[in-house]
Coordinates of C-alpha atoms and ligand atoms in Angstrom, one line a residue:
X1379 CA 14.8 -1.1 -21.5
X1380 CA 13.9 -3.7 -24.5
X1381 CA 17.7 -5.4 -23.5
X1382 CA 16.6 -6.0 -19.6
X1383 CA 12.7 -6.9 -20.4
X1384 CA 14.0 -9.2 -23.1
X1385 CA 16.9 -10.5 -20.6
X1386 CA 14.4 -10.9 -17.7
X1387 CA 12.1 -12.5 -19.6
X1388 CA 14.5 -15.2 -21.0
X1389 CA 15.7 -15.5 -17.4
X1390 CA 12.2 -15.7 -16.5
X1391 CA 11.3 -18.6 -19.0
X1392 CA 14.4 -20.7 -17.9
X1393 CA 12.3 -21.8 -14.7
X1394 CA 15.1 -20.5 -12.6
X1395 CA 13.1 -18.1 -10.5
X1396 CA 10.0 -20.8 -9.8
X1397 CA 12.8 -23.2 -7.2
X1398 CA 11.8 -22.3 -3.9
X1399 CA 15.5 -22.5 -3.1
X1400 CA 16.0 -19.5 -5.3
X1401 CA 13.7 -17.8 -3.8
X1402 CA 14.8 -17.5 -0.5
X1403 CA 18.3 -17.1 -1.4
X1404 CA 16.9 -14.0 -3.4
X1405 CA 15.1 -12.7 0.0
X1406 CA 18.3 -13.1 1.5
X1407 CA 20.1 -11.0 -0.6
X1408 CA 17.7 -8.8 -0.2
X1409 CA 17.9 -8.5 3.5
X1410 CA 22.0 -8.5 3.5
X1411 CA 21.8 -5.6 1.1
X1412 CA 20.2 -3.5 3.5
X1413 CA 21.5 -4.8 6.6
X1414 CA 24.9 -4.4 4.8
X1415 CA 24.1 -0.8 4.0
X1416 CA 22.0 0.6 6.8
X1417 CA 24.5 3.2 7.2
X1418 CA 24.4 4.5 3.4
X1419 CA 20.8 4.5 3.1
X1420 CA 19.9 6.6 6.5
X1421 CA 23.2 9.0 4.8
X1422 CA 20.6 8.8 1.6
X1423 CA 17.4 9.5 3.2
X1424 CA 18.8 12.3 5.6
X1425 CA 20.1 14.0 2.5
X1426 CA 16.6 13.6 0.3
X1427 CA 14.4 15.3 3.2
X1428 CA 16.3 15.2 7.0
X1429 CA 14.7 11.5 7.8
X1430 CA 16.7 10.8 10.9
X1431 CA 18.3 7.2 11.4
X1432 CA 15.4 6.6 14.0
X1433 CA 12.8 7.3 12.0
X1434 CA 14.4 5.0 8.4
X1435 CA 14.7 2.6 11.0
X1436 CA 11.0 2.5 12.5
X1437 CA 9.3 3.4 9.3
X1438 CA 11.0 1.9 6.3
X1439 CA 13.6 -0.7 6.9
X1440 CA 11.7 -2.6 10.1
X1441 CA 8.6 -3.2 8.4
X1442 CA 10.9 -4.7 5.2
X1443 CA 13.2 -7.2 7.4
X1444 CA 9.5 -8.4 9.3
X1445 CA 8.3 -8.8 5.5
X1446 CA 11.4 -10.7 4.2
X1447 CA 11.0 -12.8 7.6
X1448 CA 7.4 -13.4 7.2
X1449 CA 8.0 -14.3 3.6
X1450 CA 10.5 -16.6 4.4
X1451 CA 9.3 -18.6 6.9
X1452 CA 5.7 -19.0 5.0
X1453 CA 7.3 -19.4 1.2
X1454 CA 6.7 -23.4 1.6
X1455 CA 2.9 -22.7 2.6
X1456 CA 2.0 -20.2 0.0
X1457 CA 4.1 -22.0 -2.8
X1458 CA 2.1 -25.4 -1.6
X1459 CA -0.7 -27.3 -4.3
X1460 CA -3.8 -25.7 -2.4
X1461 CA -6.5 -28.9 -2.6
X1462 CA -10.2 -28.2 -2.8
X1463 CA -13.1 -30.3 -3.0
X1464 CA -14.8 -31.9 -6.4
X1465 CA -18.5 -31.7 -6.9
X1466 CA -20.3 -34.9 -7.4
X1467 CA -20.4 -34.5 -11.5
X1468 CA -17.0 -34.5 -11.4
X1469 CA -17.4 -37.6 -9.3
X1470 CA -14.2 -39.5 -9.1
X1471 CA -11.3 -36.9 -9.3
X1472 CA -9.4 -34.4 -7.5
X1473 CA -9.2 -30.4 -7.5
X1474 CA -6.5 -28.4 -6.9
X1475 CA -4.7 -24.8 -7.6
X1476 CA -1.1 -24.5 -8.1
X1477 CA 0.6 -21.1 -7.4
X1478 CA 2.6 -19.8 -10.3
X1479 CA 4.6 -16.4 -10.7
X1480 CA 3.1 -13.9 -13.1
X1481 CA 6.5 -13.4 -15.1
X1482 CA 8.2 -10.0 -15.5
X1483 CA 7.0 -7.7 -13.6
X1484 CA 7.5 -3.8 -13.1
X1485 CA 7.3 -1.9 -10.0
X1486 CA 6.9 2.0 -9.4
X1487 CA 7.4 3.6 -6.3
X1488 CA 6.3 6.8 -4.6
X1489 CA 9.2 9.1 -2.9
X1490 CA 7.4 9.5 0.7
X1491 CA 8.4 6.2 2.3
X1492 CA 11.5 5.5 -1.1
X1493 CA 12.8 2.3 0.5
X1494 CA 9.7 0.9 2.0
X1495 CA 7.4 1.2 -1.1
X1496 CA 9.7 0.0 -3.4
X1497 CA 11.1 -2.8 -1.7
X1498 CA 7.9 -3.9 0.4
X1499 CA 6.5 -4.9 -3.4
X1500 CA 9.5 -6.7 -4.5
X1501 CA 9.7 -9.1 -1.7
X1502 CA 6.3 -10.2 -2.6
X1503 CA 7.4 -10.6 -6.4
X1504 CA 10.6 -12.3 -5.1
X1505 CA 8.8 -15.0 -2.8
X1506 CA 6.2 -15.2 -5.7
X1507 CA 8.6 -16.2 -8.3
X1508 CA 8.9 -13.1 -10.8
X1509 CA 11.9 -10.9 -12.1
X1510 CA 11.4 -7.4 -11.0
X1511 CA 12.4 -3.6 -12.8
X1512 CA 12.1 -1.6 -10.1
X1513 CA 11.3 1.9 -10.9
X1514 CA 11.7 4.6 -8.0
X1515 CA 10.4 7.7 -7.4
X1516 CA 12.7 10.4 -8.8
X1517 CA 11.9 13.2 -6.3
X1518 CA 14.4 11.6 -3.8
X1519 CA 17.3 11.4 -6.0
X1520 CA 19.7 10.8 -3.3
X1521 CA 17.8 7.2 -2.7
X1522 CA 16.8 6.7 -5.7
X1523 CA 20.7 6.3 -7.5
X1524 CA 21.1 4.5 -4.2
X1525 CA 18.8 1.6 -4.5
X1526 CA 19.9 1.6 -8.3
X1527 CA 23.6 1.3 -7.3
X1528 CA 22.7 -1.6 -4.3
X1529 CA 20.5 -3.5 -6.7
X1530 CA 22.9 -3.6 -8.9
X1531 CA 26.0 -4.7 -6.8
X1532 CA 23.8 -7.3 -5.4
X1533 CA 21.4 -8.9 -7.8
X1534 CA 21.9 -10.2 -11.5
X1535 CA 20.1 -7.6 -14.1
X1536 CA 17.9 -10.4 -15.7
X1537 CA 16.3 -11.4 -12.2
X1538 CA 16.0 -8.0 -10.3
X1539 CA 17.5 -4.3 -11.7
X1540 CA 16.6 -0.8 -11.2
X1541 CA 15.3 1.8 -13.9
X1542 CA 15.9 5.2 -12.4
X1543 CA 14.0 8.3 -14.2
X1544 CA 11.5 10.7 -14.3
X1545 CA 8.0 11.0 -16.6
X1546 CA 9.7 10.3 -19.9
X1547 CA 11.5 7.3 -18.8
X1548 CA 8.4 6.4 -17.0
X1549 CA 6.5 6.8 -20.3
X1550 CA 9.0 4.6 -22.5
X1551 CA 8.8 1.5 -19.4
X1552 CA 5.0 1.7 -19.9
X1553 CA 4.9 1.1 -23.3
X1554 CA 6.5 -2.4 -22.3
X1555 CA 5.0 -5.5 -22.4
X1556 CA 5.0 -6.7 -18.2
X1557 CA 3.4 -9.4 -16.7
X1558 CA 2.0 -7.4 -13.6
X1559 CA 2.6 -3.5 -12.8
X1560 CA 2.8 -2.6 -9.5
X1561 CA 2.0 1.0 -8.9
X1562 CA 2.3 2.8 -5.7
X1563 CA 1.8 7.1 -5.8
X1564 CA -0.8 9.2 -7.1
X1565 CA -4.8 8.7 -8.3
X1566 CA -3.5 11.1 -11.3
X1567 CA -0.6 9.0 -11.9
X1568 CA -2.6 5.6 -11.2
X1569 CA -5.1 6.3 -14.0
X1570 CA -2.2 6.6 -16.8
X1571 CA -0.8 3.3 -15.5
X1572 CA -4.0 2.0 -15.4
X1573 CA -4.6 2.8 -19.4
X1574 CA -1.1 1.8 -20.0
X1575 CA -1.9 -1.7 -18.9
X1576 CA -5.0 -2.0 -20.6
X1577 CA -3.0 -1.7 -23.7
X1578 CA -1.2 -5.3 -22.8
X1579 CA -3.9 -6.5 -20.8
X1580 CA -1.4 -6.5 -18.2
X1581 CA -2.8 -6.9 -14.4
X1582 CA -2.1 -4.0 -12.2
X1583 CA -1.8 -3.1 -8.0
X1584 CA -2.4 0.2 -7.8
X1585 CA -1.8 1.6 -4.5
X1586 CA -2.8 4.7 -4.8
X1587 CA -4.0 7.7 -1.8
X1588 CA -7.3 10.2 -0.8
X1589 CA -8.4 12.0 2.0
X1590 CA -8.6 9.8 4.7
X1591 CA -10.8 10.9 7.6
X1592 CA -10.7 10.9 11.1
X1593 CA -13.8 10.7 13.4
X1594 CA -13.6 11.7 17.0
X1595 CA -16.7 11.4 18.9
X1596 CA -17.7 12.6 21.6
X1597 CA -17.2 9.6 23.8
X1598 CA -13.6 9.3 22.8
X1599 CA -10.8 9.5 25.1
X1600 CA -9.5 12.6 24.3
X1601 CA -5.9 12.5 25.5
X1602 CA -4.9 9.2 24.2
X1603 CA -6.6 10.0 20.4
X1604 CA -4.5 13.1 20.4
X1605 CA -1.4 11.6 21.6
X1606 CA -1.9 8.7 18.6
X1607 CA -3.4 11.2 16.2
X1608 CA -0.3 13.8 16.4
X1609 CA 2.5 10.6 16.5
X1610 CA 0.1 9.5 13.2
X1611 CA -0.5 13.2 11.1
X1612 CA 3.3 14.5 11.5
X1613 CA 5.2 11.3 11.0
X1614 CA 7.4 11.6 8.2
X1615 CA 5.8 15.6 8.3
X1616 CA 2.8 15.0 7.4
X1617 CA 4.2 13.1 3.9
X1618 CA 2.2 9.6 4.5
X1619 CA -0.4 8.1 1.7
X1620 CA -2.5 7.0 5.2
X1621 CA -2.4 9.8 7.6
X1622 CA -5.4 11.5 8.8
X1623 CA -6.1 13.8 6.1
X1624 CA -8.8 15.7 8.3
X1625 CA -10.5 15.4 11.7
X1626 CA -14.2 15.7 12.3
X1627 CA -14.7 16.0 15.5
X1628 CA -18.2 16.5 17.4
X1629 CA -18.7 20.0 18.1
X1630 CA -19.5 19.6 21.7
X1631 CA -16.0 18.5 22.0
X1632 CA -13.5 20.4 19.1
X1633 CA -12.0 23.0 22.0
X1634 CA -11.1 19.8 24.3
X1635 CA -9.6 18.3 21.3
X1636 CA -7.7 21.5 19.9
X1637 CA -6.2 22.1 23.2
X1638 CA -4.5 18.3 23.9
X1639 CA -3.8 17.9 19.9
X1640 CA -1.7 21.5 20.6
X1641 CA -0.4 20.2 23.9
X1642 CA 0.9 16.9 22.1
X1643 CA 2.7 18.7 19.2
X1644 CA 4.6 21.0 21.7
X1645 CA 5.0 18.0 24.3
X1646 CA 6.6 15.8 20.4
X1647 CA 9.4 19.0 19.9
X1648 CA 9.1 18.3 16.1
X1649 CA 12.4 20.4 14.8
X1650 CA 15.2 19.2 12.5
X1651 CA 17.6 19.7 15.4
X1652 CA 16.0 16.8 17.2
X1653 CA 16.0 14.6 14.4
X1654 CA 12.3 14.2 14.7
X1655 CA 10.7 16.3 11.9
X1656 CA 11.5 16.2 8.0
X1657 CA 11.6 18.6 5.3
X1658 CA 9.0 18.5 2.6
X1659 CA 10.1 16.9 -0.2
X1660 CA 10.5 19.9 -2.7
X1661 CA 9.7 23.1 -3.3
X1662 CA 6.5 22.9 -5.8
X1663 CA 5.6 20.9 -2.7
X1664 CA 6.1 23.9 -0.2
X1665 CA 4.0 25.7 -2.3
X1666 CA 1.1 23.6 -2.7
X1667 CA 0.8 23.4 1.2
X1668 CA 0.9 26.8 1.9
X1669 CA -2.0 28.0 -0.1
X1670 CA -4.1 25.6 2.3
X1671 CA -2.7 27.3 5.6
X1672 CA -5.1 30.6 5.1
X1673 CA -4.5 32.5 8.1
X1674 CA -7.7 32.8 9.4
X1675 CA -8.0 29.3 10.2
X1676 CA -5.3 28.6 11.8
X1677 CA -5.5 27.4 15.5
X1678 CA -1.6 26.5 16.2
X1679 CA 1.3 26.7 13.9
X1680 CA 1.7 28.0 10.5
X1681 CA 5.7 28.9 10.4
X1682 CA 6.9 28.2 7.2
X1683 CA 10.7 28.9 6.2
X1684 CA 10.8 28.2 2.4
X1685 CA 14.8 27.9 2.5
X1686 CA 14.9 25.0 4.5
X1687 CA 11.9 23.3 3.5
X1688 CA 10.1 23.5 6.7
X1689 CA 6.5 23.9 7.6
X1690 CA 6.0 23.4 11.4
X1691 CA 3.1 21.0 12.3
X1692 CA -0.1 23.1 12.0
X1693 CA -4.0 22.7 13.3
X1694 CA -6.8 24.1 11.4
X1695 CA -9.6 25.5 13.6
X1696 CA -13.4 25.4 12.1
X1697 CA -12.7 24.4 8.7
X1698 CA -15.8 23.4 6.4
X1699 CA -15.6 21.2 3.1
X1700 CA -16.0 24.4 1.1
X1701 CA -12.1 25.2 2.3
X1702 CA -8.9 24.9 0.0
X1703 CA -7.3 22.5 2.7
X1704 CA -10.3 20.4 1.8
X1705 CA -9.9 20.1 -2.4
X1706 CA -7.1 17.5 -2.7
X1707 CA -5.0 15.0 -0.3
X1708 CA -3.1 17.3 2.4
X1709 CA 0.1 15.3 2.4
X1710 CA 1.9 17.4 4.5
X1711 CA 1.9 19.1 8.3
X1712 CA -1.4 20.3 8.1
X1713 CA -4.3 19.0 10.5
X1714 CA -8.1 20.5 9.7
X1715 CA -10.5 20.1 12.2
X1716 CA -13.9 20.1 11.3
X1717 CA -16.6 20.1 13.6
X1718 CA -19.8 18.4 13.4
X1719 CA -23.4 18.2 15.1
X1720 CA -24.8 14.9 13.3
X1721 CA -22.8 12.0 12.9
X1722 CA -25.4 10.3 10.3
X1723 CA -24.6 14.1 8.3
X1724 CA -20.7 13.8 8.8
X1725 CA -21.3 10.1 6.9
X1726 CA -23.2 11.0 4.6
X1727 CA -21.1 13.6 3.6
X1728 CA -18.0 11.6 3.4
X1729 CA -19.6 9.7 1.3
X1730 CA -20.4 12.3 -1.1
X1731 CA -16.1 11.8 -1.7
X1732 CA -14.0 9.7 -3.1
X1733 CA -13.5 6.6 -1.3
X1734 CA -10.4 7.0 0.7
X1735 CA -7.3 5.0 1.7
X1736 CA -7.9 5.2 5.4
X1737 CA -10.6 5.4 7.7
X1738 CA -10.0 6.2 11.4
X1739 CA -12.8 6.5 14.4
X1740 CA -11.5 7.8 17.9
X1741 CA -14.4 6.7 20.7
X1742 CA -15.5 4.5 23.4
X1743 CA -18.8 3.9 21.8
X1744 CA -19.3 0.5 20.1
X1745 CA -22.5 1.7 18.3
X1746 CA -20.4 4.8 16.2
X1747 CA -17.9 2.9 16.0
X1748 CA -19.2 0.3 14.0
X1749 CA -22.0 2.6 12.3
X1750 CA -18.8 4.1 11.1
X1751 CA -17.0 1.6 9.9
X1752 CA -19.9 -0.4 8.3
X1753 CA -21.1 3.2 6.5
X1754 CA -18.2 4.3 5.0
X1755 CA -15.6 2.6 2.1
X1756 CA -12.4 2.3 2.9
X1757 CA -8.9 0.7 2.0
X1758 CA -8.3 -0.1 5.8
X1759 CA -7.6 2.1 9.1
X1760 CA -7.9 1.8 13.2
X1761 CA -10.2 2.3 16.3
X1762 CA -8.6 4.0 18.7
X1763 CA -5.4 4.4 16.2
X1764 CA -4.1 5.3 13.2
X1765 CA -1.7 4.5 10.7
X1766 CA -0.3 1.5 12.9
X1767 CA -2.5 -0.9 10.8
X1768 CA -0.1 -0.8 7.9
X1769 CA 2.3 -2.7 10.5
X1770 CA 0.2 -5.7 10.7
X1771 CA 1.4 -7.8 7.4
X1772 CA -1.9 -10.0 8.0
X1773 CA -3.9 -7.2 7.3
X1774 CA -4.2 -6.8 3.3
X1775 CA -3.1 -3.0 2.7
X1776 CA -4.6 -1.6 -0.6
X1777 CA -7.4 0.9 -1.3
X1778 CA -10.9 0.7 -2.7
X1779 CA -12.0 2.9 -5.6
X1780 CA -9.9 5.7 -5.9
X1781 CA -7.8 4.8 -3.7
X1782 CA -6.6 1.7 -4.7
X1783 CA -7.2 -1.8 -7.1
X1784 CA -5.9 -4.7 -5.2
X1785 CA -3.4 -5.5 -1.8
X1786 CA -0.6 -6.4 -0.5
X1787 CA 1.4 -7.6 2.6
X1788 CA 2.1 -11.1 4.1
X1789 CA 0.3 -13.6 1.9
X1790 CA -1.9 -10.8 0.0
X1791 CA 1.1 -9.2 -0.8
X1792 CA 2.5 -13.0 -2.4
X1793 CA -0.9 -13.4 -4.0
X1794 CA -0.7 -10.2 -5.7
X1795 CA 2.1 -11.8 -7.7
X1796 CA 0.7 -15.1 -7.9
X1797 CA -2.0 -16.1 -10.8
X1798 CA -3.2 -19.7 -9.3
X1799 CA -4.0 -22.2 -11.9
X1800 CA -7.2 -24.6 -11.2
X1801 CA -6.8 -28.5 -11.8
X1802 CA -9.0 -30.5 -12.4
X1803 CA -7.6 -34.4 -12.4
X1804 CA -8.8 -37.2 -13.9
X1805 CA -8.0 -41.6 -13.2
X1806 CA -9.2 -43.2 -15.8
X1807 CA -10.3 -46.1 -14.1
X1808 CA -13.8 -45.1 -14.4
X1809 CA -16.3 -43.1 -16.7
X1810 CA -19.9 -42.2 -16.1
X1811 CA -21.3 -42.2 -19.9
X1812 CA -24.6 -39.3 -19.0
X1813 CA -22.5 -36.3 -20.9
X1814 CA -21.3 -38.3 -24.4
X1815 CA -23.1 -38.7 -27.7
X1816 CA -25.7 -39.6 -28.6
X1817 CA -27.9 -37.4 -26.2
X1818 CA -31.3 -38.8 -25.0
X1819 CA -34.0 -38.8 -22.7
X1820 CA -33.3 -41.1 -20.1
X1821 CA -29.9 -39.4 -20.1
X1822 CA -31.0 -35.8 -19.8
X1823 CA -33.6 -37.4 -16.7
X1824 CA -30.3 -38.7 -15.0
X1825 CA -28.4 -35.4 -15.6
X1826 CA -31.5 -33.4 -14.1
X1827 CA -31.7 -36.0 -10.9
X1828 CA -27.9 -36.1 -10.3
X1829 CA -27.8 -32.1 -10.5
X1830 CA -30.2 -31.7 -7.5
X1831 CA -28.0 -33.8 -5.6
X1832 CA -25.0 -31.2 -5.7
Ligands
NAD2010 P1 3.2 10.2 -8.3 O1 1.9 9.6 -8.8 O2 3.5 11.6 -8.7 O3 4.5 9.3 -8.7 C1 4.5 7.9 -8.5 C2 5.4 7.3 -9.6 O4 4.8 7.6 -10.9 C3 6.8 7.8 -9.6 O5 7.7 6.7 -9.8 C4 6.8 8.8 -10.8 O6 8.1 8.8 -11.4 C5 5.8 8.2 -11.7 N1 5.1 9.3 -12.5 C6 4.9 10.5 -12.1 N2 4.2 11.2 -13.1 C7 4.1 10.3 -14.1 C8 3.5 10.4 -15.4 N3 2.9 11.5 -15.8 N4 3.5 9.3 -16.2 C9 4.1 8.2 -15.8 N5 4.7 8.1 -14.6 C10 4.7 9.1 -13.8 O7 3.1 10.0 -6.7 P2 4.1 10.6 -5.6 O8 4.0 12.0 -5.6 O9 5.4 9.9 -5.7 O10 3.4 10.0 -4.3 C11 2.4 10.6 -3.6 C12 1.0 9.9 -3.8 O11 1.2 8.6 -3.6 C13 0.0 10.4 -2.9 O12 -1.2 10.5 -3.5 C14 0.0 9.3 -1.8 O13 -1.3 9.1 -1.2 C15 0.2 8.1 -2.7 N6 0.8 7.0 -1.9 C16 0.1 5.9 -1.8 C17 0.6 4.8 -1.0 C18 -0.1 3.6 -0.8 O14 0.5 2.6 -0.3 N7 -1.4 3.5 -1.2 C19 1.9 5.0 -0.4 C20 2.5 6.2 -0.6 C21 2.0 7.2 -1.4

């Protein structure tokens, strides 16, 4: 670990990763290694948790090559000496903040979306100007050696390499002096970055998850919020850091809403043999979920068959804050439905929680809606939607309290591994004498005078 951070940050210091040239060549590697290998790394994928070809296609690779693109074509813009105007005691000069990379930087991923969360990151360090060790989530160990193999064949060690390993490897790469961690997984987890940093006074992303909720009123149009709601809660089974964690739903509409939420998941045929559904990631994982599936709540669903690492898309009829399903982040197949009466009450109580990642409201009403999304904190989310947002690279994705410290995508993704260093310059032309030795009087009254002209 000490040979690479040591190599990287050599590489680093030689100025070779700051040439905009190098930059985009780098991006381009990037995108002929997984254009290269789109075969090998759906072959990965299927084997880690059944994620069909379709669904690495629409959910991990697409939203990297529209990244790479989008970095690409804007690295001359971001990379550009941003001007900005003087104030009158500076009176005459010029202002201005040039971009520079951090340095060495680390990245961790999550193993829900392996390809997309740790290479979404490392096209923002790579347009930014860093050297990158990559760290993947260990869970899908089929992706995992994968990305360390393709990293490897395709980029030098001391500008981009991959660290494969589990909490003790983890442990040793924190102790290391970075420039910027990246983190992308659990609040748990975050928190132990987070103090690992501190140590170096290292900046940090963390991009972490919650409870996200999901409000349907009872304007909404029922058949369409199901229909987006289902495609959004079982994607990737349930396994995504932004689906709707639970529904609240006004009361005077929760049977409506059961019924076409049921209706959509039979319509969806989630099964392996389609190619639409995935496995959960790992037994301890199985387990987790099915102590929130109590039996008397369950509306639809609630097969589970432990040796294939399936758990068919369930609803959760009448559940209440006091329930199990409602103590930590779902991730998984499992859709509560709560039902309220007052929406100030259903805020307010939110509120009471963590701030999450997401935030979704399902309704025709302009006046919920936006007493919605001005009451509650949030990372982002969707009216009328979910989880789409996260396509849109000009929307920042992060989180807000425990959900997340900072953002990324498009340019906030680039900014993330950017520290922008304010110029002020100087001709020398001219010199007003008001702030030099000896001070006086008159001086101070000209000071005073030329300050309320700002
Ligand atoms: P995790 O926190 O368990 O693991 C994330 C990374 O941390 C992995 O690389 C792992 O090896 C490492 N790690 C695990 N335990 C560690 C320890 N004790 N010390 C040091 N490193 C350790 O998260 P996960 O299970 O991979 O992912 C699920 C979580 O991630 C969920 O909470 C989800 O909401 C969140 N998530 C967030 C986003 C986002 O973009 N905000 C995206 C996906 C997942």
């Amino acid at each position: 670990m000490q040979t690479i951070i040591s190599l990287q940050r050599a590489f680093y210091n030689s100025q070779a990763t700051k040439k905009i040239a190098f930059r985009r060549e780098q991006l381009e590697t990037l995108e002929r290694m997984l254009t290269e290998n789109e075969a090998a790394l759906d072959d990965a994928i299927y084997k880690d948790f059944k994620k069909s070809a379709f669904e690495n296609y629409v959910s991990e690779l697409a939203l990297l090559y529209h990244d790479i693109k989008q970095a690409k074509r804007n690295l001359k813009r971001w990379t550009r000496k941003k001007k900005v105007s003087t104030n009158l005691m500076n009176f005459p000069a010029s202002s201005y903040m040039l971009s520079e990379p951090l340095g060495v930087c680390l990245v961790m991923g999550a193993w829900n979306y392996p390809y997309q969360l740790s290479f979404a990151p490392i096209v923002a360090a790579i347009a930014a100007g860093n050297t990158i060790v990559l760290k993947p989530s260990e869970l899908p160990a089929n992706t995992s050696s994968l990305m360390a193999k393709l990293v490897a064949d395709y980029f030098r060690p001391e500008f981009f390499t991959v660290i494969e390993g589990g909490i003790p490897e983890t442990t040793a790469l924190l102790k290391q002096k970075f420039d910027k961690i990246f983190f992308t997984g659990s609040t748990k987890v975050g928190k132990i970055v987070y103090k690992a940093a501190a140590e170096n006074l290292t900046p940090v992303t963390l991009e972490m998850g919650g409870k996200s909720p999901t409000f349907v009123t009872e304007e909404a149009n029922i058949k369409m919020t199901a229909k987006r709601m289902v495609w959004a809660k079982f994607l990737n089974a349930g396994q995504t850091c932004i689906a709707p964690d639970y529904v609240l739903v006004h009361a005077s509409i929760q049977e409506k809403l059961l019924e076409a939420l049921k209706a959509e998941i039979i319509e969806a045929h989630y099964a392996f043999e389609n190619n639409n559904y995935l496995q959960i990631i790992n037994e301890d994982h199985m387990e987790r979920l099915q102590k929130m599936m109590v039996p008397k709540k369950i509306y639809f669903g609630g097969e589970i068959h432990k040796e294939t690492r399936y758990i068919q898309p369930t609803i959760l009829k009448d559940v209440t804050f006091n329930d199990v399903v409602m103590e930590e982040e779902i991730f998984g197949p499992i859709l509560p439905v709560i039902p309220y009466v007052s929406l100030e009450e259903a805020i307010e109580k939110v509120n009471t929680l963590p701030k999450p990642l997401a935030c979704y409201v399902f309704t025709e009403n302009k006046k919920q809606k936006s007493q919605i999304l001005k009451s509650i904190s949030f990372g982002g989310g969707a009216v009328n939607d979910a989880v789409m947002h996260i396509t849109n690279p000009n929307l920042p994705f992060g989180g807000v309290g425990d959900s997340g410290i900072g953002s990324y995508h498009g340019k906030a993704g680039f900014d993330a591994f950017t520290h922008y260093k304010s110029v002020l310059e100087k001709p020398t032309w001219l010199e007003f004498p008001l702030k030099y030795y000896p001070y006086s009087a008159s001086k101070l009254k000209w000071l005073k005078r030329l300050m309320k002209l700002q």
